[in-house]
Short mmCIF file of C-alpha atoms in Angstrom, two decimals:
data_model
loop_
_atom_site.label_atom_id
_atom_site.label_comp_id
_atom_site.label_asym_id
_atom_site.label_seq_id
_atom_site.Cartn_x
_atom_site.Cartn_y
_atom_site.Cartn_z
CA MET A 24 17.82 -41.19 -62.38
CA VAL A 25 18.77 -44.82 -62.92
CA ILE A 26 22.40 -45.91 -62.87
CA ALA A 27 23.67 -49.41 -63.66
CA VAL A 28 27.13 -50.41 -62.44
CA ALA A 29 28.69 -53.51 -63.99
CA SER A 30 29.59 -55.85 -61.17
CA GLU A 31 30.60 -59.09 -62.88
CA PHE A 32 31.26 -59.32 -66.58
CA GLY A 33 33.13 -62.33 -67.85
CA ASP A 34 32.76 -65.26 -70.17
CA ASP A 35 30.07 -66.92 -68.07
CA ILE A 36 28.70 -64.29 -65.67
CA ARG A 37 27.28 -60.93 -66.66
CA LYS A 38 25.65 -58.94 -63.90
CA PHE A 39 25.09 -55.34 -63.02
CA VAL A 40 23.75 -53.49 -60.01
CA TYR A 41 20.76 -51.31 -60.80
CA TYR A 42 20.25 -48.20 -58.67
CA ARG A 43 17.29 -45.85 -58.76
CA ILE A 44 18.43 -42.48 -57.41
CA GLU A 45 16.32 -39.51 -56.41
CA GLY A 46 17.56 -36.40 -54.66
CA GLY A 47 20.99 -37.97 -54.24
CA ARG A 48 19.51 -40.92 -52.31
CA ILE A 49 19.33 -44.57 -53.35
CA LEU A 50 15.67 -45.56 -53.52
CA GLU A 51 16.20 -48.98 -55.04
CA ARG A 52 19.18 -51.33 -55.42
CA GLU A 53 19.02 -54.64 -57.22
CA THR A 54 21.53 -57.01 -58.80
CA VAL A 55 20.33 -57.93 -62.27
CA ASN A 56 21.57 -60.56 -64.70
CA ALA A 57 22.37 -59.13 -68.10
CA VAL A 58 20.51 -60.74 -70.95
CA ASP A 59 22.35 -63.34 -72.98
CA GLY A 60 22.66 -62.47 -76.59
CA ALA A 61 23.66 -59.71 -78.91
CA LEU A 62 24.60 -56.19 -77.92
CA ASP A 63 21.27 -54.84 -79.18
CA GLN A 64 19.48 -57.09 -76.67
CA LEU A 65 21.61 -55.70 -73.85
CA CYS A 66 20.82 -52.16 -74.98
CA ALA A 67 17.12 -53.06 -75.08
CA GLN A 68 17.39 -54.36 -71.50
CA PHE A 69 19.01 -51.12 -70.31
CA ASN A 70 16.37 -49.10 -72.15
CA SER A 71 13.52 -51.17 -70.66
CA LEU A 72 14.94 -50.53 -67.17
CA LYS A 73 15.20 -46.83 -68.08
CA VAL A 74 18.94 -46.79 -67.32
CA ASP A 75 20.34 -43.26 -67.70
CA LEU A 76 23.97 -44.26 -67.20
CA LEU A 77 26.06 -47.44 -67.26
CA ILE A 78 29.36 -47.45 -65.38
CA ALA A 79 31.55 -50.36 -66.43
CA GLY A 80 35.11 -51.61 -66.57
CA LYS A 81 37.17 -52.16 -69.66
CA LEU A 82 35.01 -52.47 -72.77
CA SER A 83 36.04 -52.81 -76.36
CA ARG A 84 35.54 -49.78 -78.57
CA GLU A 85 32.99 -51.79 -80.55
CA VAL A 86 30.91 -52.45 -77.43
CA GLU A 87 31.20 -48.82 -76.29
CA LEU A 88 29.98 -47.58 -79.67
CA GLY A 89 27.21 -50.18 -79.74
CA LEU A 90 25.95 -49.10 -76.31
CA PHE A 91 26.13 -45.45 -77.31
CA ASP A 92 24.29 -46.16 -80.58
CA GLY A 93 21.72 -48.08 -78.51
CA GLY A 94 21.02 -44.98 -76.43
CA VAL A 95 23.01 -45.99 -73.35
CA ASN A 96 25.18 -43.31 -71.73
CA LEU A 97 28.44 -44.84 -70.57
CA ILE A 98 31.45 -44.28 -68.35
CA SER A 99 33.97 -47.06 -68.95
CA GLY A 100 37.30 -47.98 -67.43
CA ILE A 101 35.93 -48.06 -63.88
CA THR A 102 36.40 -51.16 -61.73
CA GLY A 103 35.77 -51.92 -58.11
CA GLU A 104 32.89 -52.51 -55.72
CA SER A 105 29.65 -51.19 -57.18
CA ASP A 106 28.39 -49.37 -54.06
CA LYS A 107 31.72 -47.53 -53.70
CA ILE A 108 31.71 -46.64 -57.40
CA LEU A 109 28.19 -45.24 -57.13
CA SER A 110 29.04 -43.26 -53.98
CA ALA A 111 32.07 -41.74 -55.69
CA TYR A 112 30.00 -40.86 -58.75
CA LEU A 113 27.27 -39.19 -56.69
CA ALA A 114 29.88 -37.25 -54.69
CA GLY A 115 31.59 -36.09 -57.88
CA ASP A 116 34.76 -37.96 -56.92
CA LEU A 117 34.75 -40.74 -59.53
CA GLN A 118 38.19 -40.93 -61.13
CA PHE A 119 38.11 -41.88 -64.83
#
């Protein structure tokens, strides 16, 4: 399973932490810059990285629908430190 957690999304910086998970263990962790451009390009990036789930903060409804239409599963409204967010998700304790 691959999970991406948005770490910095703003006007100038768009990054996410990419985790490859197997058997409840983190096998790979990498901070990745999101592509600049349209929403479809971001969806293509997530699809190329084989992201199963994106966990992000506040997103507009338009962006949420665009990600969903692009094949990206999403949990939004989550903010905080990416490693803690992932740990809570894996433990079943993520509050959303």
